Coordinates of C-alpha atoms in Angstrom, one line a residue:
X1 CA 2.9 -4.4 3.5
X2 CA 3.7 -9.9 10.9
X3 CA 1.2 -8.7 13.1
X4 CA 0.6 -9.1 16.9
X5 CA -2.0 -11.8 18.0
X6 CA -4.9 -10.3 17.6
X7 CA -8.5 -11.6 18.4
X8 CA -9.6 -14.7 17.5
X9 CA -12.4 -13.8 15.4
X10 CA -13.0 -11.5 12.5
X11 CA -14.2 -8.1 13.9
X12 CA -13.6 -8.6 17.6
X13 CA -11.8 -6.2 19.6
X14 CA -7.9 -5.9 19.2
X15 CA -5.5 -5.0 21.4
X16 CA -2.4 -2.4 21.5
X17 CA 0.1 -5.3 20.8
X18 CA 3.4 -4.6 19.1
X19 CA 4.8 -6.8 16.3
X20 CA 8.4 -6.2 17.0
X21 CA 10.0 -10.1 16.5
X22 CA 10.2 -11.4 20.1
X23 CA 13.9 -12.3 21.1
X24 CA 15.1 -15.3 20.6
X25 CA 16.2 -17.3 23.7
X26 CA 20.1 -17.7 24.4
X27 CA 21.1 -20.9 24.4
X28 CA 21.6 -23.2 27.8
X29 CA 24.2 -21.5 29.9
X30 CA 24.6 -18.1 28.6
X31 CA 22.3 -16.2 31.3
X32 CA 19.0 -14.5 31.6
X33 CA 17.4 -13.5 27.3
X34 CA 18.2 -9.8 26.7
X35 CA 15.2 -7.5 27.4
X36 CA 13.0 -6.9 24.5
X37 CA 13.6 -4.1 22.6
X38 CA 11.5 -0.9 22.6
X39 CA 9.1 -0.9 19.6
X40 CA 9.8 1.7 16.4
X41 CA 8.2 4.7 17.1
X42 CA 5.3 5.3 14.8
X43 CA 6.9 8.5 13.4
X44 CA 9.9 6.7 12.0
X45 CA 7.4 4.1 10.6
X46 CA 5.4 6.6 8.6
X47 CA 8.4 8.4 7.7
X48 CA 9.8 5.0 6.8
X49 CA 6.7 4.0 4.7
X50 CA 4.7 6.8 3.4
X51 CA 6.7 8.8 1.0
X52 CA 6.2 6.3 -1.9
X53 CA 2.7 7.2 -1.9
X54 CA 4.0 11.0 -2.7
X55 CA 6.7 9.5 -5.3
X56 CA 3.7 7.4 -7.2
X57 CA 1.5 10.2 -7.9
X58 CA 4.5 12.9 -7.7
X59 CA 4.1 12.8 -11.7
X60 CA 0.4 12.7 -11.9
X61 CA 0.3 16.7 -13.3
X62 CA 4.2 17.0 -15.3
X63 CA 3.6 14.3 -17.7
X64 CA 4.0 16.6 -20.2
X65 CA 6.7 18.5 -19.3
X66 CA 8.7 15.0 -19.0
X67 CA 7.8 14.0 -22.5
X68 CA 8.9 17.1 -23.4
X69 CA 12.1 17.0 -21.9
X70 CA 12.4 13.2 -22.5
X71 CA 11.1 13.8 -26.3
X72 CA 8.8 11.4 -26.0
X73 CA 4.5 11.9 -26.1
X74 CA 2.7 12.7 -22.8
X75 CA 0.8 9.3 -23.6
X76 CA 4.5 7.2 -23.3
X77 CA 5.8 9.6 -20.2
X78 CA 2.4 8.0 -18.3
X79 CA 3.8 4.8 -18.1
X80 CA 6.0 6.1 -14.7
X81 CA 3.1 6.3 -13.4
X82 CA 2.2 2.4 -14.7
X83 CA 5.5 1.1 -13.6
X84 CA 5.9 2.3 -10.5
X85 CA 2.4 1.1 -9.6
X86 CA 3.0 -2.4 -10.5
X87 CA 6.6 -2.5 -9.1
X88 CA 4.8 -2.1 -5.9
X89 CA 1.7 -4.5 -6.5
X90 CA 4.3 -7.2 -7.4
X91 CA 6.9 -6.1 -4.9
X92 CA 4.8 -6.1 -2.0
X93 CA 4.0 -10.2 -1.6
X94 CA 8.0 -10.6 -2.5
X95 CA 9.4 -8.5 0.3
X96 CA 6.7 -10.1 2.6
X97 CA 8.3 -13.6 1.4
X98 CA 11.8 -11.9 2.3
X99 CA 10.5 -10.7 5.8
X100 CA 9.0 -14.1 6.7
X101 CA 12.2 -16.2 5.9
X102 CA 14.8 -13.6 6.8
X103 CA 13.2 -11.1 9.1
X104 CA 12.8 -7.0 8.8
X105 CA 16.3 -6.7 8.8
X106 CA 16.9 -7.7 5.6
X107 CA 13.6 -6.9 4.0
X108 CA 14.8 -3.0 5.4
X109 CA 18.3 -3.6 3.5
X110 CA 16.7 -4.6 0.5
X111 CA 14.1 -2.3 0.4
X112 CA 16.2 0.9 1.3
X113 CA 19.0 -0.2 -1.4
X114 CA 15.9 -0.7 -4.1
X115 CA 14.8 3.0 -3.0
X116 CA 18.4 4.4 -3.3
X117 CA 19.5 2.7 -6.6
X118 CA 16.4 3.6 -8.1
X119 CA 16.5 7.0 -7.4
X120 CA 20.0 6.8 -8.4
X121 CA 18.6 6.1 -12.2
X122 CA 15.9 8.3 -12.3
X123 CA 18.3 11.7 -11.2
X124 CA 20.9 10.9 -13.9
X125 CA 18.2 8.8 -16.4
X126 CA 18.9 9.9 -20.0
X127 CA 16.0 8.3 -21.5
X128 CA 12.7 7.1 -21.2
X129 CA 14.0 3.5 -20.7
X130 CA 16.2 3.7 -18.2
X131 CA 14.2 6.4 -16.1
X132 CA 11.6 3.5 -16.2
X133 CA 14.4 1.1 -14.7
X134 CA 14.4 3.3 -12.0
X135 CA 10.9 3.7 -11.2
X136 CA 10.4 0.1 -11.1
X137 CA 13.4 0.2 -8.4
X138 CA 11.8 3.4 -6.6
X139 CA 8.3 1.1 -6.4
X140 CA 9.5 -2.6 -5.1
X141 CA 12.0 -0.9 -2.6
X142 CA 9.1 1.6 -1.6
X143 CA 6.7 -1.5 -1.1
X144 CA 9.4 -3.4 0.8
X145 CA 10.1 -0.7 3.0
X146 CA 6.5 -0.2 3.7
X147 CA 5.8 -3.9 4.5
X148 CA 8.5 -3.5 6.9
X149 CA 6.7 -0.5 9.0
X150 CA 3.1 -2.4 8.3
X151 CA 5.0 -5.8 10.2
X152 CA 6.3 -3.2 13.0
X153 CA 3.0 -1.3 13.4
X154 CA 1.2 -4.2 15.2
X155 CA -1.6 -2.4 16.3
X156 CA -4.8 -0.7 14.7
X157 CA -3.5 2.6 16.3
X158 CA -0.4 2.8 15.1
X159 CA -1.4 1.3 11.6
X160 CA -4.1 4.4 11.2
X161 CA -0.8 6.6 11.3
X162 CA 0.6 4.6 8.7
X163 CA -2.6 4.6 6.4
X164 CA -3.8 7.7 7.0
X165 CA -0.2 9.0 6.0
X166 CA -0.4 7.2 2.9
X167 CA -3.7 9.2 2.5
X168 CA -2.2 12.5 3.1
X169 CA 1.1 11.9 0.8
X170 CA -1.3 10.8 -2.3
X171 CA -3.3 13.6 -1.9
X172 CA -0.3 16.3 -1.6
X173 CA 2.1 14.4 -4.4
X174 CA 0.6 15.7 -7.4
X175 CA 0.9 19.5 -6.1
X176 CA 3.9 18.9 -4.4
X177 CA 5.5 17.2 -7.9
X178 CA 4.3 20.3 -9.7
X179 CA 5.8 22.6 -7.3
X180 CA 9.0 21.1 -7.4
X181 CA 8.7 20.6 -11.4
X182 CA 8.4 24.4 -11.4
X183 CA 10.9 25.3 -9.2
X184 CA 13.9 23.3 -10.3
X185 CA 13.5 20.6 -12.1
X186 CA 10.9 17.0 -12.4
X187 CA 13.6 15.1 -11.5
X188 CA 13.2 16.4 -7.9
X189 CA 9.8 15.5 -8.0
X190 CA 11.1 11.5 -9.2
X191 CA 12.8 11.9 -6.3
X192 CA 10.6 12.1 -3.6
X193 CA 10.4 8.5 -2.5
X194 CA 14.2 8.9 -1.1
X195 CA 12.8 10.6 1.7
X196 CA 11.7 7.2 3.2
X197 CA 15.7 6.2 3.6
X198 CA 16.0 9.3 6.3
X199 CA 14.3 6.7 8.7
X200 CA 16.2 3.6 7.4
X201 CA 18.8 4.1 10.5
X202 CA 16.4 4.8 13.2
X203 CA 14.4 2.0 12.5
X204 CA 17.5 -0.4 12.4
X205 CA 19.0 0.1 15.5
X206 CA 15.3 -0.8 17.1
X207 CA 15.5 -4.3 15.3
X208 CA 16.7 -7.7 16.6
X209 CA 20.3 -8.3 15.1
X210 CA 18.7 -11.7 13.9
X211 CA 15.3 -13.3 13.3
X212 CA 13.9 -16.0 15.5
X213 CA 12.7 -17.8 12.5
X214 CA 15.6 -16.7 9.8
X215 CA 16.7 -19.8 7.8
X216 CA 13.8 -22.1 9.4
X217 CA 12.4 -23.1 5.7
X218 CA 13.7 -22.9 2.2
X219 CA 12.0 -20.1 0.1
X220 CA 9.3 -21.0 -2.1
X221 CA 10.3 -19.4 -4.8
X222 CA 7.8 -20.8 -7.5
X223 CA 5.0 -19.9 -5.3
X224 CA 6.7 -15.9 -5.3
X225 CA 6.8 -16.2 -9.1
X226 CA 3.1 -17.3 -9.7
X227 CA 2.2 -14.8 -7.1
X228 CA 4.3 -11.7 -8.7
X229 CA 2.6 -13.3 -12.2
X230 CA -1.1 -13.1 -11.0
X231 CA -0.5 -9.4 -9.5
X232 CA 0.8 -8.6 -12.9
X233 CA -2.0 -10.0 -14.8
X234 CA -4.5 -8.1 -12.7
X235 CA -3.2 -4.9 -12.9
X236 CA -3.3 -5.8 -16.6
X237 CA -7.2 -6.4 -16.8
X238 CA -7.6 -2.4 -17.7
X239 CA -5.1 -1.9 -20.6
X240 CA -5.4 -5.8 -22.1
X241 CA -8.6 -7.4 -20.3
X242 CA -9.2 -10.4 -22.5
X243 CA -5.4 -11.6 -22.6
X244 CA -5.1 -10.5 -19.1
X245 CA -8.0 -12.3 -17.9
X246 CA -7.5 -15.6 -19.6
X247 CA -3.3 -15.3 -18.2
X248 CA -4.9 -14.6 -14.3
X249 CA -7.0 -17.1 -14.6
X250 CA -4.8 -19.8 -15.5
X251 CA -2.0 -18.2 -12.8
X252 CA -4.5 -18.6 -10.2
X253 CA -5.1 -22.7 -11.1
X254 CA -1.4 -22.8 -11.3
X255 CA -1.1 -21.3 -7.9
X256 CA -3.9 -23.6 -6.2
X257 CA -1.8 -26.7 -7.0
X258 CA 1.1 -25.4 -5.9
X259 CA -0.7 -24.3 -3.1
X260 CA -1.7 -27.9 -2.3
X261 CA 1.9 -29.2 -3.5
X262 CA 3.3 -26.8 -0.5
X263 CA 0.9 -26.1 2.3
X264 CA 3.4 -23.7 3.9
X265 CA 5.0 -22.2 1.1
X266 CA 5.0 -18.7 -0.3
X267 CA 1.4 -18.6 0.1
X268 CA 0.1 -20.7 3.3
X269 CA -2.8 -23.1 2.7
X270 CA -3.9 -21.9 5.9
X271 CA -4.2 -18.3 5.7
X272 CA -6.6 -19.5 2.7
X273 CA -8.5 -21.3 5.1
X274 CA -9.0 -18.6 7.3
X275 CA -12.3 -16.8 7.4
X276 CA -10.6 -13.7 8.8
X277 CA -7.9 -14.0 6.2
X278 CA -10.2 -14.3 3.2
X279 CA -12.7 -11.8 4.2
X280 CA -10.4 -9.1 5.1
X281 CA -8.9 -9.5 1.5
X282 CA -12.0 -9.1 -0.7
X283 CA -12.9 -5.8 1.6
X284 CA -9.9 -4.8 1.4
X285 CA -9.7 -4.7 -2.7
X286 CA -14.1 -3.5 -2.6
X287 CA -13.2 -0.8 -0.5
X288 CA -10.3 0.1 -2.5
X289 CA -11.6 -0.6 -5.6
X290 CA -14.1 2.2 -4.9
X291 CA -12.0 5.0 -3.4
X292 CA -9.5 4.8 -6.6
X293 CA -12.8 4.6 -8.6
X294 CA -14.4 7.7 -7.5
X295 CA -10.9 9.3 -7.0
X296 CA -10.4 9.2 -10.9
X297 CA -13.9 10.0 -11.7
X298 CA -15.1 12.9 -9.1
X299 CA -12.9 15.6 -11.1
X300 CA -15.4 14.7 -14.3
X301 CA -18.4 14.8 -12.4
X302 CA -17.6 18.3 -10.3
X303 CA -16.6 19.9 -13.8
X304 CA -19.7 18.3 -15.2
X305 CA -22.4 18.6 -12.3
X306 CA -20.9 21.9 -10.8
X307 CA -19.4 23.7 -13.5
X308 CA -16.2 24.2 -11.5
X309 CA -12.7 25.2 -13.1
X310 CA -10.2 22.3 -13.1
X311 CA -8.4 25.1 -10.5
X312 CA -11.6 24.5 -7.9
X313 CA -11.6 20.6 -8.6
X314 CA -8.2 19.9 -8.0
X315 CA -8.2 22.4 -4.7
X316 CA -11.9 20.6 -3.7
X317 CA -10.5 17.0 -4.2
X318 CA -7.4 17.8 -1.9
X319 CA -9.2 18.9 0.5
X320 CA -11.6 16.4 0.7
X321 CA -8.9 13.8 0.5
X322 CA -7.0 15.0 3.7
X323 CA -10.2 15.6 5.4
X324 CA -11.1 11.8 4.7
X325 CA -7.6 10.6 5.5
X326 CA -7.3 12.6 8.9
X327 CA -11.2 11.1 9.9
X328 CA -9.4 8.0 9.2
X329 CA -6.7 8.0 11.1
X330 CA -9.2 9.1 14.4
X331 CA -11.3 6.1 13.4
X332 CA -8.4 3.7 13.7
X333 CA -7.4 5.6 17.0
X334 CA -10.1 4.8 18.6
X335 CA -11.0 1.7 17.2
X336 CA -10.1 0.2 20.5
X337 CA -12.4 1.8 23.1
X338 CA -15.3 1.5 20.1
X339 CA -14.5 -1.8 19.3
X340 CA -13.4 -3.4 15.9
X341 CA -16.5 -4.7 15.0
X342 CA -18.4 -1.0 15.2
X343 CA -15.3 0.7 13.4
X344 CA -15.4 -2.2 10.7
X345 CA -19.8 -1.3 10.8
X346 CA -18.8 2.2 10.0
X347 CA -16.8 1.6 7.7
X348 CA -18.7 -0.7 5.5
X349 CA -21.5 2.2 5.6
X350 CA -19.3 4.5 4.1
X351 CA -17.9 2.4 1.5
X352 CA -21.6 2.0 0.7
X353 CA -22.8 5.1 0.6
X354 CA -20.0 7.3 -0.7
X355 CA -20.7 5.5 -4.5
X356 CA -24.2 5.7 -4.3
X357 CA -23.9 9.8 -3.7
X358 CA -21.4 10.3 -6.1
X359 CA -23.7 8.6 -8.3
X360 CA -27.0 10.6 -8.0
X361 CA -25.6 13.8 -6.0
X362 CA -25.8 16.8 -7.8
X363 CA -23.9 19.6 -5.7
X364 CA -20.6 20.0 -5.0
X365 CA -20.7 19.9 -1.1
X366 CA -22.5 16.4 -1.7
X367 CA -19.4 15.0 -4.7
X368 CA -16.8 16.4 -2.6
X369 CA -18.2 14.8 1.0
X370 CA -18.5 11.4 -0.9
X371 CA -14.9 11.6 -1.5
X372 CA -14.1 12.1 1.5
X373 CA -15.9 9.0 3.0
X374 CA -14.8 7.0 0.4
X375 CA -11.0 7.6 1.3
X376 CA -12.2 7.4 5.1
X377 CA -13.5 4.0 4.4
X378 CA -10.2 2.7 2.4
X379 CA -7.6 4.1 4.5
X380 CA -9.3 3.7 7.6
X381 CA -10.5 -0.2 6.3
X382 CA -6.6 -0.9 5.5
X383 CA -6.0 -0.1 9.2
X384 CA -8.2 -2.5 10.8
X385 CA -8.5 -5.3 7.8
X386 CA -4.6 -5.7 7.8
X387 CA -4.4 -5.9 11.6
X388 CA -7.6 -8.8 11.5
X389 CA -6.5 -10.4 8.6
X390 CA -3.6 -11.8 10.8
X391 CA -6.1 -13.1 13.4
X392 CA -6.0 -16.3 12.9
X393 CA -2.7 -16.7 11.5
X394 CA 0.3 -18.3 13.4
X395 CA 3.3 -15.9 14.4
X396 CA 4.5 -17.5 10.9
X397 CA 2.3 -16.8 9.0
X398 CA 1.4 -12.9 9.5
X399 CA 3.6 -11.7 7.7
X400 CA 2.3 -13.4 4.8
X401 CA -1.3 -12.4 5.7
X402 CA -0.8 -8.8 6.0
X403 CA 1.4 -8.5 3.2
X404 CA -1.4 -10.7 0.8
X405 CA -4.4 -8.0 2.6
X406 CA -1.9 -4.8 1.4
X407 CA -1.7 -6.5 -2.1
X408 CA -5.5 -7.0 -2.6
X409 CA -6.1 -3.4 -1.2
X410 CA -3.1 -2.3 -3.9
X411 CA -5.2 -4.2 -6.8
X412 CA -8.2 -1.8 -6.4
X413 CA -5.4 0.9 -7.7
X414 CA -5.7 -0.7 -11.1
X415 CA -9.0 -1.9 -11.0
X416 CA -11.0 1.1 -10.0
X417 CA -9.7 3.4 -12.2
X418 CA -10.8 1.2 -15.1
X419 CA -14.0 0.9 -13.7
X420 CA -14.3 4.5 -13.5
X421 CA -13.1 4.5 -17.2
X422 CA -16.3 2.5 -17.7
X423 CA -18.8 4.4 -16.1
X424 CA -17.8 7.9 -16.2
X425 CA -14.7 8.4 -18.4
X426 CA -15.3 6.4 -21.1

């Protein structure tokens, strides 16, 4: 989770440019290059990448009907939540390394075959171990598949579809899980990320049979492993945050002189040069870090401000959440006859002032319309930092850059809901 050229600058105005690899000249004699091929529609792409948002919260509300059937405690059954989660903050930056080298080709083989293993184990799972096994798969193959349709999106516009339906398929999940868990069985409701392989085949006959740049440098694979070890040790810092932070920081030194050992390895020295780069990461994680944040804590603060039943929150918070993820795919939409730079203005008032009113609003209508910016701002944000976050980058390097943005907007999943531990839960 590379990109079309976009502007040179952070914030100025992008264009409509697809990211499908271009072709690859023929050699001398062998006539006139093959005409590029039509980009994936977006449909395919969000039906490609958004139905491992719906698998990762799919168990949100069944834990304890799993640890039931699985005979362990509700508090153990949470950790397919956990796993899956950081299958796909780890697995993200490696199928980006496997799409740079080899191309979405292969990053869509590996990805769909992660998906369908996994899913594999968690249908005929017959314990707790193993059905964690296959959640793992379900996650990294998820996150592969998705980097794929963020690579081919190559446009604000058609990312916003992509974001927004990741919006939509986290909000319905935990419903659509229950529903499932109630009609037939959870293991349905594991299931739900195989949905994304109905669009494997669609989206492979639209690709290039090879990569221009396949083969073109080794794989840095040390510079994958300290990166995959980092992720870890963030999404660490809530459950273990002195042994986390001490293991993150010494990752990240580790990484910084491999870094300067290999300029263009896993992780380009450039892309760490670039102003767009950097500054589209950190809002990417802030604006994450407080949707996730205030989507842990607003049920809380509506039973305790509001006096709703947990019935009316849940029914509130969906609502809000797919009102805040349709404004944001709009936003993106028209992102190009506002401009990037007013969108990204927007946006960063939003992501302001959603906190602030969940803080000190009283009412329901008030919690309940902070939500909704907040997820405005985060989806909507993802749209338009992961397209300028390439800016600068060579035709190299983007997939590296947007894959690195959709890590640091992954991180806040971990690191807002122990924030909202601390201020609200705790």
């Amino acid at each position: 989770m590379g990109l079309p050229s976009a502007s040179p600058s952070f914030g100025g105005p992008m264009s409509d440019r697809r990211l499908s690899p271009p072709t690859p000249a023929p050699p001398s004699g062998t006539g006139p290059p093959a005409p590029p091929r039509p980009p994936v529609p977006a449909p395919w792409l969000a039906l490609l990448a958004t139905p491992v948002a719906l698998g990762g919260n799919a168990p949100v509300l069944i834990l304890e009907r799993l640890g039931g059937s699985l005979g362990v405690p509700a508090a153990s059954a949470t950790w397919l939540v956990t796993v899956f989660a950081w299958a796909m903050t780890v697995g993200t930056p490696l199928f980006t390394g496997l799409i740079r080298h080899q191309g979405p080709r292969r990053g869509l083989a590996a990805g769909a075959a992660a998906v369908g293993c996994g899913t594999a184990l968690v249908v005929l799972a017959p314990s707790l171990p193993v059905l964690l096994g296959g959640r793992a798969l379900q996650g990294a193959g998820g996150a592969g598949l998705a980097a794929v349709a963020m690579n081919l999106a190559g446009s604000p516009r058609r990312t916003g579809v992509l974001t927004a339906g990741f919006g939509i398929c986290a909000a319905c999940g935990p419903l659509l899980g229950a529903r499932l868990t109630w009609a037939g069985s959870w293991r349905a409701a594991l299931a739900l990320s195989a949905l994304s392989l109905l669009a494997v085949a669609a989206v492979r006959r639209r690709l290039p049979p090879r990569h221009p740049s396949a083969g073109a440098a080794s794989f840095d694979a040390a510079g994958a492993v300290l990166v995959a070890v980092l992720a870890t040790a963030l999404c660490l810092l809530p459950i273990v945050p002195s042994a986390a932070a001490a293991a993150a920081l010494a990752t990240a030194v580790c990484l910084a002189l491999h870094v300067r050992r290999r300029p263009d390895g896993f992780v380009p020295a450039a892309l760490l040069a670039s102003r767009a780069f950097v500054g589209s990461a950190l809002a990417a994680c802030a604006v994450s870090t407080s949707y996730f944040a205030q989507l842990y804590s607003l049920p809380r603060l509506l039973e305790q401000r509001t006096g709703w039943s947990p019935d009316a929150v849940g029914t509130g918070q969906l609502t809000a959440m797919l009102t805040g993820s349709a404004l944001a795919w709009l936003l993106a939409a028209g992102s190009g006859r506002m401009g990037t730079r007013r969108a990204m203005a927007v946006l960063a008032v939003l992501a302001v002032l959603a906190p602030l009113t969940a803080a000190l609003a009283a009412s329901a209508p008030l919690l309940l319309l902070s939500a909704a910016a907040a997820i405005l701002a985060a989806t909507g944000g993802n749209a338009l930092l992961s397209v300028s976050a390439a800016g600068d980058a060579s035709a190299g390097h983007r997939p590296a850059a947007i894959g690195l943005c959709v890590l640091c907007y992954q991180l806040g999943g971990a690191l807002g809901p122990a924030l909202a531990t601390l201020l609200v839960l705790g």
